[in-house]
């Protein structure tokens, strides 16, 4: 039996819904963790199960415990936090503040913001390379991706962070979120107001466009082998499947209404998509309404051609789910889990 938990960030409810996954098609909602107002973005987890989520309307991030399933503390950051990036080693967290046009550097040992970096207008979601030396940040309001040298954090020097480049997407495209492919060679950028995904070559900073058929790009994820990129397209209630080698769309997967967040379970190649749509938005897969997660079994139909039907499951969560991430409790020892639960009980 597996011990996976899915964490759905439910903006309208001010909660993070926790769904336990014990096996294929076996899901149950076990908790809704109250956090701050208008939580946004996926929960970022350290290796020991400390999770962090942005409270956009309160200018804080909440720390939640993946074992005790409760909020631990709130940390003040800039105005309108929306996106996060966790550095290798779990000492520093970067937070994009869409309202103050800055990036906060949060020290996770001190649990406090220690530095703030100016950016362009309305920074959103980000990605950090595996070495922890470079961060890519979507600057939604100015239409570019900011490439930051964050190598100074390895020496404990937040003040040494510098901007290496402003990689143009398009001012009217509004880059929203991104992900670095498993090879580390390319960055895939989802744009909310352009019918294409922007792909950045890491070595040269050159860009390419992949037509996904509609505006409304929201999130990017990859299959475990890195051969396929998946992009949620909110306006068509679908997931675009992109062949990473050829940069071509091979098919569209219909999902629930108004998809935004996306995560792939690498062990069984299932994808989980948040259905954010409020009343009046386009419907997606038949019978799959808003305020749910759509589970898609990526192995149930070909990804490289438009053939066959996928196997789905609908999972109910809170209102306004915008992002979803996962944490494997089996990565923690039994002793660590027991210690965390004991601590939570003594704090109650």
PDB file of C-alpha atoms in Angstrom, residues 51-263:
ATOM      1  CA  UNK A  51       5.058  22.596   3.454  1.00  0.00           C
ATOM      2  CA  UNK A  52       4.683  26.234   2.417  1.00  0.00           C
ATOM      3  CA  UNK A  53       1.822  27.978   0.587  1.00  0.00           C
ATOM      4  CA  UNK A  54       1.213  31.629  -0.357  1.00  0.00           C
ATOM      5  CA  UNK A  55      -1.629  33.621   1.246  1.00  0.00           C
ATOM      6  CA  UNK A  56      -2.110  36.199  -1.501  1.00  0.00           C
ATOM      7  CA  UNK A  57      -4.522  38.491   0.342  1.00  0.00           C
ATOM      8  CA  UNK A  58      -2.612  38.476   3.649  1.00  0.00           C
ATOM      9  CA  UNK A  59       0.996  39.001   2.481  1.00  0.00           C
ATOM     10  CA  UNK A  60       2.136  35.873   4.281  1.00  0.00           C
ATOM     11  CA  UNK A  61       3.077  32.290   3.603  1.00  0.00           C
ATOM     12  CA  UNK A  62       1.684  29.497   5.763  1.00  0.00           C
ATOM     13  CA  UNK A  63       3.798  26.577   6.909  1.00  0.00           C
ATOM     14  CA  UNK A  64       1.866  23.320   7.157  1.00  0.00           C
ATOM     15  CA  UNK A  65       2.980  19.954   8.510  1.00  0.00           C
ATOM     16  CA  UNK A  66       2.577  17.029   6.084  1.00  0.00           C
ATOM     17  CA  UNK A  67       2.285  14.557   8.971  1.00  0.00           C
ATOM     18  CA  UNK A  68       0.111  16.394  11.504  1.00  0.00           C
ATOM     19  CA  UNK A  69      -1.880  18.073   8.689  1.00  0.00           C
ATOM     20  CA  UNK A  70      -2.096  21.426  10.419  1.00  0.00           C
ATOM     21  CA  UNK A  71      -0.845  24.973  10.000  1.00  0.00           C
ATOM     22  CA  UNK A  72       2.326  25.563  12.004  1.00  0.00           C
ATOM     23  CA  UNK A  73       3.047  29.274  11.478  1.00  0.00           C
ATOM     24  CA  UNK A  74       2.778  32.233   9.112  1.00  0.00           C
ATOM     25  CA  UNK A  75       5.740  34.186   7.783  1.00  0.00           C
ATOM     26  CA  UNK A  76       5.397  37.755   6.516  1.00  0.00           C
ATOM     27  CA  UNK A  77       6.637  38.439   2.995  1.00  0.00           C
ATOM     28  CA  UNK A  78       5.847  41.084   0.357  1.00  0.00           C
ATOM     29  CA  UNK A  79       2.462  42.119  -1.033  1.00  0.00           C
ATOM     30  CA  UNK A  80       0.410  39.578  -2.944  1.00  0.00           C
ATOM     31  CA  UNK A  81       2.612  36.454  -2.751  1.00  0.00           C
ATOM     32  CA  UNK A  82       1.773  33.970  -5.513  1.00  0.00           C
ATOM     33  CA  UNK A  83       4.695  31.725  -6.448  1.00  0.00           C
ATOM     34  CA  UNK A  84       7.497  29.918  -4.631  1.00  0.00           C
ATOM     35  CA  UNK A  85      10.763  28.153  -5.303  1.00  0.00           C
ATOM     36  CA  UNK A  86      12.527  25.896  -2.798  1.00  0.00           C
ATOM     37  CA  UNK A  87      16.295  25.646  -3.023  1.00  0.00           C
ATOM     38  CA  UNK A  88      18.177  22.351  -2.710  1.00  0.00           C
ATOM     39  CA  UNK A  89      19.137  21.832   0.903  1.00  0.00           C
ATOM     40  CA  UNK A  90      15.821  23.323   2.107  1.00  0.00           C
ATOM     41  CA  UNK A  91      17.390  26.336   3.818  1.00  0.00           C
ATOM     42  CA  UNK A  92      15.940  29.048   1.574  1.00  0.00           C
ATOM     43  CA  UNK A  93      12.558  29.640  -0.048  1.00  0.00           C
ATOM     44  CA  UNK A  94      11.994  32.239  -2.760  1.00  0.00           C
ATOM     45  CA  UNK A  95       8.549  33.887  -2.900  1.00  0.00           C
ATOM     46  CA  UNK A  96       7.263  36.043  -5.765  1.00  0.00           C
ATOM     47  CA  UNK A  97       5.206  39.015  -4.581  1.00  0.00           C
ATOM     48  CA  UNK A  98       2.840  40.078  -7.360  1.00  0.00           C
ATOM     49  CA  UNK A  99       1.667  43.191  -5.512  1.00  0.00           C
ATOM     50  CA  UNK A 100       5.043  44.653  -4.563  1.00  0.00           C
ATOM     51  CA  UNK A 101       6.986  43.526  -7.666  1.00  0.00           C
ATOM     52  CA  UNK A 102       9.618  41.743  -5.620  1.00  0.00           C
ATOM     53  CA  UNK A 103      11.052  38.343  -4.744  1.00  0.00           C
ATOM     54  CA  UNK A 104      11.341  37.557  -1.036  1.00  0.00           C
ATOM     55  CA  UNK A 105      14.146  35.361   0.282  1.00  0.00           C
ATOM     56  CA  UNK A 106      12.907  33.429   3.315  1.00  0.00           C
ATOM     57  CA  UNK A 107      15.359  31.717   5.674  1.00  0.00           C
ATOM     58  CA  UNK A 108      13.644  28.474   6.710  1.00  0.00           C
ATOM     59  CA  UNK A 109      15.884  28.006   9.728  1.00  0.00           C
ATOM     60  CA  UNK A 110      15.009  31.440  11.099  1.00  0.00           C
ATOM     61  CA  UNK A 111      11.470  31.422   9.605  1.00  0.00           C
ATOM     62  CA  UNK A 112      11.750  35.026   8.483  1.00  0.00           C
ATOM     63  CA  UNK A 113      12.211  37.036   5.306  1.00  0.00           C
ATOM     64  CA  UNK A 114      15.871  38.073   5.107  1.00  0.00           C
ATOM     65  CA  UNK A 115      16.030  39.892   1.759  1.00  0.00           C
ATOM     66  CA  UNK A 116      13.808  41.303  -1.002  1.00  0.00           C
ATOM     67  CA  UNK A 117      14.759  41.693  -4.682  1.00  0.00           C
ATOM     68  CA  UNK A 118      13.073  44.075  -7.122  1.00  0.00           C
ATOM     69  CA  UNK A 119      11.573  42.562 -10.293  1.00  0.00           C
ATOM     70  CA  UNK A 120       9.337  43.659 -13.124  1.00  0.00           C
ATOM     71  CA  UNK A 121       5.589  44.100 -12.801  1.00  0.00           C
ATOM     72  CA  UNK A 122       3.586  41.272 -11.219  1.00  0.00           C
ATOM     73  CA  UNK A 123       5.944  38.291 -10.832  1.00  0.00           C
ATOM     74  CA  UNK A 124       4.175  34.942 -10.689  1.00  0.00           C
ATOM     75  CA  UNK A 125       5.421  31.344 -10.587  1.00  0.00           C
ATOM     76  CA  UNK A 126       9.011  30.168 -10.834  1.00  0.00           C
ATOM     77  CA  UNK A 127      11.403  27.261 -11.170  1.00  0.00           C
ATOM     78  CA  UNK A 128      14.874  26.586  -9.761  1.00  0.00           C
ATOM     79  CA  UNK A 129      17.496  24.413 -11.461  1.00  0.00           C
ATOM     80  CA  UNK A 130      18.702  21.219  -9.813  1.00  0.00           C
ATOM     81  CA  UNK A 131      22.018  22.785  -8.799  1.00  0.00           C
ATOM     82  CA  UNK A 132      20.244  25.605  -6.965  1.00  0.00           C
ATOM     83  CA  UNK A 133      22.228  28.233  -8.876  1.00  0.00           C
ATOM     84  CA  UNK A 134      19.621  29.746 -11.226  1.00  0.00           C
ATOM     85  CA  UNK A 135      15.959  30.715 -10.760  1.00  0.00           C
ATOM     86  CA  UNK A 136      13.541  31.481 -13.585  1.00  0.00           C
ATOM     87  CA  UNK A 137      10.609  33.734 -12.643  1.00  0.00           C
ATOM     88  CA  UNK A 138       7.569  34.533 -14.796  1.00  0.00           C
ATOM     89  CA  UNK A 139       7.080  38.313 -14.826  1.00  0.00           C
ATOM     90  CA  UNK A 140       3.436  38.274 -15.845  1.00  0.00           C
ATOM     91  CA  UNK A 141       2.862  42.016 -16.141  1.00  0.00           C
ATOM     92  CA  UNK A 142       5.881  42.777 -18.324  1.00  0.00           C
ATOM     93  CA  UNK A 143       5.927  39.691 -20.519  1.00  0.00           C
ATOM     94  CA  UNK A 144       9.331  38.203 -19.788  1.00  0.00           C
ATOM     95  CA  UNK A 145      11.072  35.556 -17.704  1.00  0.00           C
ATOM     96  CA  UNK A 146      13.624  36.866 -15.215  1.00  0.00           C
ATOM     97  CA  UNK A 147      16.750  34.699 -14.983  1.00  0.00           C
ATOM     98  CA  UNK A 148      18.354  35.107 -11.554  1.00  0.00           C
ATOM     99  CA  UNK A 149      21.788  34.057 -10.361  1.00  0.00           C
ATOM    100  CA  UNK A 150      21.048  32.678  -6.874  1.00  0.00           C
ATOM    101  CA  UNK A 151      24.382  30.885  -6.358  1.00  0.00           C
ATOM    102  CA  UNK A 152      25.269  33.262  -3.503  1.00  0.00           C
ATOM    103  CA  UNK A 153      22.672  31.541  -1.330  1.00  0.00           C
ATOM    104  CA  UNK A 154      24.984  28.536  -1.060  1.00  0.00           C
ATOM    105  CA  UNK A 155      27.315  30.836   0.910  1.00  0.00           C
ATOM    106  CA  UNK A 156      24.441  32.252   2.958  1.00  0.00           C
ATOM    107  CA  UNK A 157      24.444  35.600   1.117  1.00  0.00           C
ATOM    108  CA  UNK A 158      20.951  36.615  -0.100  1.00  0.00           C
ATOM    109  CA  UNK A 159      22.281  40.083  -0.964  1.00  0.00           C
ATOM    110  CA  UNK A 160      24.438  38.530  -3.699  1.00  0.00           C
ATOM    111  CA  UNK A 161      21.475  37.521  -5.893  1.00  0.00           C
ATOM    112  CA  UNK A 162      21.620  39.240  -9.311  1.00  0.00           C
ATOM    113  CA  UNK A 163      19.554  39.220 -12.489  1.00  0.00           C
ATOM    114  CA  UNK A 164      21.380  37.561 -15.370  1.00  0.00           C
ATOM    115  CA  UNK A 165      18.833  38.242 -18.105  1.00  0.00           C
ATOM    116  CA  UNK A 166      15.286  39.257 -18.948  1.00  0.00           C
ATOM    117  CA  UNK A 167      14.216  36.634 -21.469  1.00  0.00           C
ATOM    118  CA  UNK A 168      11.415  38.084 -23.638  1.00  0.00           C
ATOM    119  CA  UNK A 169       8.203  36.138 -24.112  1.00  0.00           C
ATOM    120  CA  UNK A 170       5.735  38.806 -25.279  1.00  0.00           C
ATOM    121  CA  UNK A 171       4.274  41.672 -23.275  1.00  0.00           C
ATOM    122  CA  UNK A 172       0.739  40.620 -24.193  1.00  0.00           C
ATOM    123  CA  UNK A 173       1.354  36.896 -23.626  1.00  0.00           C
ATOM    124  CA  UNK A 174       1.509  37.171 -19.811  1.00  0.00           C
ATOM    125  CA  UNK A 175       3.809  34.284 -18.796  1.00  0.00           C
ATOM    126  CA  UNK A 176       2.202  32.665 -15.786  1.00  0.00           C
ATOM    127  CA  UNK A 177       4.108  29.573 -14.715  1.00  0.00           C
ATOM    128  CA  UNK A 178       7.019  27.438 -15.840  1.00  0.00           C
ATOM    129  CA  UNK A 179       8.892  24.208 -15.283  1.00  0.00           C
ATOM    130  CA  UNK A 180      12.401  23.053 -16.110  1.00  0.00           C
ATOM    131  CA  UNK A 181      12.449  19.762 -18.011  1.00  0.00           C
ATOM    132  CA  UNK A 182      14.095  16.773 -16.262  1.00  0.00           C
ATOM    133  CA  UNK A 183      17.174  17.022 -18.495  1.00  0.00           C
ATOM    134  CA  UNK A 184      17.729  20.588 -17.295  1.00  0.00           C
ATOM    135  CA  UNK A 185      18.174  21.824 -20.878  1.00  0.00           C
ATOM    136  CA  UNK A 186      14.869  23.594 -21.452  1.00  0.00           C
ATOM    137  CA  UNK A 187      12.350  25.740 -19.589  1.00  0.00           C
ATOM    138  CA  UNK A 188       8.683  25.427 -20.613  1.00  0.00           C
ATOM    139  CA  UNK A 189       6.564  28.531 -19.955  1.00  0.00           C
ATOM    140  CA  UNK A 190       2.744  28.570 -19.870  1.00  0.00           C
ATOM    141  CA  UNK A 191       1.203  31.867 -21.037  1.00  0.00           C
ATOM    142  CA  UNK A 192      -2.307  32.916 -20.012  1.00  0.00           C
ATOM    143  CA  UNK A 193      -2.924  35.293 -22.925  1.00  0.00           C
ATOM    144  CA  UNK A 194      -1.193  33.568 -25.841  1.00  0.00           C
ATOM    145  CA  UNK A 195      -2.050  30.356 -27.718  1.00  0.00           C
ATOM    146  CA  UNK A 196       1.470  29.015 -27.333  1.00  0.00           C
ATOM    147  CA  UNK A 197       3.959  27.700 -24.801  1.00  0.00           C
ATOM    148  CA  UNK A 198       7.341  29.420 -24.794  1.00  0.00           C
ATOM    149  CA  UNK A 199      10.355  27.107 -24.588  1.00  0.00           C
ATOM    150  CA  UNK A 200      13.674  28.580 -23.414  1.00  0.00           C
ATOM    151  CA  UNK A 201      17.017  26.989 -24.229  1.00  0.00           C
ATOM    152  CA  UNK A 202      18.978  27.085 -20.967  1.00  0.00           C
ATOM    153  CA  UNK A 203      22.392  27.430 -22.625  1.00  0.00           C
ATOM    154  CA  UNK A 204      21.570  30.227 -25.047  1.00  0.00           C
ATOM    155  CA  UNK A 205      18.386  31.808 -23.614  1.00  0.00           C
ATOM    156  CA  UNK A 206      16.888  31.468 -27.125  1.00  0.00           C
ATOM    157  CA  UNK A 207      13.126  30.944 -27.239  1.00  0.00           C
ATOM    158  CA  UNK A 208      10.785  28.794 -29.319  1.00  0.00           C
ATOM    159  CA  UNK A 209       7.003  28.693 -29.505  1.00  0.00           C
ATOM    160  CA  UNK A 210       4.763  25.629 -29.365  1.00  0.00           C
ATOM    161  CA  UNK A 211       1.180  26.217 -30.494  1.00  0.00           C
ATOM    162  CA  UNK A 212      -1.274  24.680 -27.998  1.00  0.00           C
ATOM    163  CA  UNK A 213      -4.395  25.889 -29.816  1.00  0.00           C
ATOM    164  CA  UNK A 214      -5.776  28.439 -27.350  1.00  0.00           C
ATOM    165  CA  UNK A 215      -4.997  31.047 -24.737  1.00  0.00           C
ATOM    166  CA  UNK A 216      -5.166  30.025 -21.098  1.00  0.00           C
ATOM    167  CA  UNK A 217      -1.942  28.173 -20.360  1.00  0.00           C
ATOM    168  CA  UNK A 218      -1.585  27.680 -16.605  1.00  0.00           C
ATOM    169  CA  UNK A 219       0.735  24.881 -15.433  1.00  0.00           C
ATOM    170  CA  UNK A 220       3.479  22.636 -16.802  1.00  0.00           C
ATOM    171  CA  UNK A 221       4.562  19.158 -15.690  1.00  0.00           C
ATOM    172  CA  UNK A 222       6.505  16.276 -17.227  1.00  0.00           C
ATOM    173  CA  UNK A 223       6.226  12.521 -17.422  1.00  0.00           C
ATOM    174  CA  UNK A 224       8.876  10.735 -15.382  1.00  0.00           C
ATOM    175  CA  UNK A 225      10.998   9.891 -18.430  1.00  0.00           C
ATOM    176  CA  UNK A 226      11.041  13.555 -19.468  1.00  0.00           C
ATOM    177  CA  UNK A 227       9.835  12.797 -22.984  1.00  0.00           C
ATOM    178  CA  UNK A 228       6.445  14.487 -22.629  1.00  0.00           C
ATOM    179  CA  UNK A 229       5.427  17.897 -21.314  1.00  0.00           C
ATOM    180  CA  UNK A 230       1.845  18.403 -20.113  1.00  0.00           C
ATOM    181  CA  UNK A 231       0.294  21.878 -20.090  1.00  0.00           C
ATOM    182  CA  UNK A 232      -3.112  22.797 -18.683  1.00  0.00           C
ATOM    183  CA  UNK A 233      -5.105  25.048 -21.031  1.00  0.00           C
ATOM    184  CA  UNK A 234      -7.866  26.690 -19.022  1.00  0.00           C
ATOM    185  CA  UNK A 235      -9.873  28.130 -21.922  1.00  0.00           C
ATOM    186  CA  UNK A 236     -10.425  24.732 -23.585  1.00  0.00           C
ATOM    187  CA  UNK A 237     -10.574  22.606 -20.403  1.00  0.00           C
ATOM    188  CA  UNK A 238      -7.823  20.378 -21.712  1.00  0.00           C
ATOM    189  CA  UNK A 239      -4.223  19.305 -21.210  1.00  0.00           C
ATOM    190  CA  UNK A 240      -1.917  19.777 -24.185  1.00  0.00           C
ATOM    191  CA  UNK A 241       0.559  16.917 -24.677  1.00  0.00           C
ATOM    192  CA  UNK A 242       3.912  18.116 -26.077  1.00  0.00           C
ATOM    193  CA  UNK A 243       6.664  15.875 -27.433  1.00  0.00           C
ATOM    194  CA  UNK A 244       9.775  17.372 -25.799  1.00  0.00           C
ATOM    195  CA  UNK A 245      12.142  16.178 -28.536  1.00  0.00           C
ATOM    196  CA  UNK A 246      10.191  17.641 -31.461  1.00  0.00           C
ATOM    197  CA  UNK A 247       8.335  20.454 -29.643  1.00  0.00           C
ATOM    198  CA  UNK A 248       5.049  19.434 -31.235  1.00  0.00           C
ATOM    199  CA  UNK A 249       1.611  18.871 -29.696  1.00  0.00           C
ATOM    200  CA  UNK A 250       0.621  15.241 -30.177  1.00  0.00           C
ATOM    201  CA  UNK A 251      -2.863  15.349 -28.652  1.00  0.00           C
ATOM    202  CA  UNK A 252      -5.225  17.194 -26.296  1.00  0.00           C
ATOM    203  CA  UNK A 253      -6.621  15.442 -23.207  1.00  0.00           C
ATOM    204  CA  UNK A 254     -10.072  16.704 -22.126  1.00  0.00           C
ATOM    205  CA  UNK A 255     -10.274  17.234 -18.366  1.00  0.00           C
ATOM    206  CA  UNK A 256     -12.486  19.073 -15.895  1.00  0.00           C
ATOM    207  CA  UNK A 257     -13.749  22.626 -16.120  1.00  0.00           C
ATOM    208  CA  UNK A 258     -11.130  25.403 -16.096  1.00  0.00           C
ATOM    209  CA  UNK A 259      -7.975  23.365 -15.366  1.00  0.00           C
ATOM    210  CA  UNK A 260      -5.067  25.143 -13.658  1.00  0.00           C
ATOM    211  CA  UNK A 261      -2.751  23.139 -11.402  1.00  0.00           C
ATOM    212  CA  UNK A 262      -1.092  19.906 -12.474  1.00  0.00           C
ATOM    213  CA  UNK A 263       1.080  17.218 -10.909  1.00  0.00           C
TER     214      UNK A 263
END
